[in-house]
């Protein structure tokens, strides 16, 4: 599973944010989705722009089983077919775009 993650301002939660609002983060992620659909490699964008620690691996989170990720993330991942990309997925950590690779 590969992911592009954009943190958003969570009010009182201690989250370091690169985007001041969820709306701005969503706009940016939607731009990445358009770029990927136009042929930009997912891993290139994840490496350059993702706020996730997996960015150094092109967004690769590796394998994980059920119950290991936040519920919305897990549900979205398992709903995807292999090599299918999600739209924006919201969790307590931020907004994600997921590419299921296995």
XYZ file of C-alpha atoms in Angstrom:
102
model
C 0.000 0.000 0.000
C 1.306 3.429 -0.935
C -0.038 6.646 0.548
C 0.161 10.385 0.082
C -0.761 12.047 3.352
C -1.511 15.677 4.044
C -1.941 16.821 7.598
C -4.534 19.413 8.395
C -5.067 21.771 11.293
C -6.785 19.731 14.000
C -7.611 22.574 16.391
C -6.427 21.528 19.869
C -4.571 18.402 18.753
C -0.795 18.629 18.622
C -0.304 18.058 14.906
C 2.405 19.828 12.965
C 0.587 21.088 9.897
C 1.761 22.031 6.435
C -1.762 23.098 5.482
C -3.751 25.611 7.485
C -7.149 24.030 6.789
C -8.590 20.708 5.734
C -10.012 22.444 2.663
C -6.544 23.539 1.522
C -5.151 20.044 2.122
C -8.033 18.558 0.124
C -7.434 20.950 -2.779
C -3.770 19.987 -2.856
C -4.514 16.254 -2.730
C -7.090 16.579 -5.498
C -4.375 18.244 -7.582
C -2.084 15.260 -6.921
C -4.855 12.860 -7.970
C -5.201 14.743 -11.269
C -1.431 14.594 -11.794
C -1.355 10.837 -11.117
C -4.271 10.260 -13.477
C -2.330 12.237 -16.107
C 0.698 9.972 -15.740
C 2.844 11.331 -12.893
C 4.072 8.358 -10.842
C 2.339 8.086 -7.468
C 5.666 7.354 -5.775
C 7.234 10.539 -7.164
C 4.518 12.725 -5.651
C 4.520 10.791 -2.376
C 8.296 11.162 -2.078
C 8.204 14.882 -2.696
C 5.013 16.043 -1.028
C 3.642 13.531 1.495
C 3.688 14.476 5.182
C 3.864 10.760 6.068
C 7.121 9.158 7.210
C 6.630 6.713 4.309
C 7.516 9.540 1.893
C 11.161 8.439 1.929
C 9.955 5.118 0.443
C 7.730 6.661 -2.217
C 4.745 6.427 0.095
C 5.185 2.680 0.635
C 3.647 1.617 3.960
C 4.395 -2.053 3.353
C 1.899 -4.748 4.202
C -0.491 -4.519 7.125
C -3.394 -6.552 8.405
C -6.816 -5.622 9.609
C -6.894 -3.721 12.868
C -3.478 -2.125 12.380
C -4.576 1.182 10.819
C -7.227 3.750 11.663
C -10.632 2.378 10.663
C -11.393 4.777 7.763
C -7.927 4.131 6.298
C -8.263 0.370 6.660
C -11.773 0.300 5.189
C -10.717 2.385 2.200
C -7.623 0.243 1.598
C -9.466 -3.073 1.691
C -12.244 -1.698 -0.543
C -9.701 -1.007 -3.300
C -8.657 -3.510 -5.926
C -4.935 -4.091 -6.433
C -3.422 -1.153 -8.377
C -6.509 0.982 -7.683
C -6.213 4.453 -6.137
C -8.612 5.976 -3.633
C -10.053 9.423 -3.558
C -9.393 11.487 -0.427
C -9.695 9.430 2.780
C -10.175 11.270 6.081
C -8.727 10.011 9.369
C -7.764 11.639 12.651
C -4.242 11.962 11.195
C -5.282 13.960 8.137
C -6.334 13.305 4.567
C -4.835 10.482 2.520
C -4.732 9.192 -1.043
C -4.133 5.445 -1.073
C -2.764 3.262 -3.853
C -3.311 -0.421 -3.094
C -0.408 -2.431 -4.486
C -1.006 -5.858 -2.907
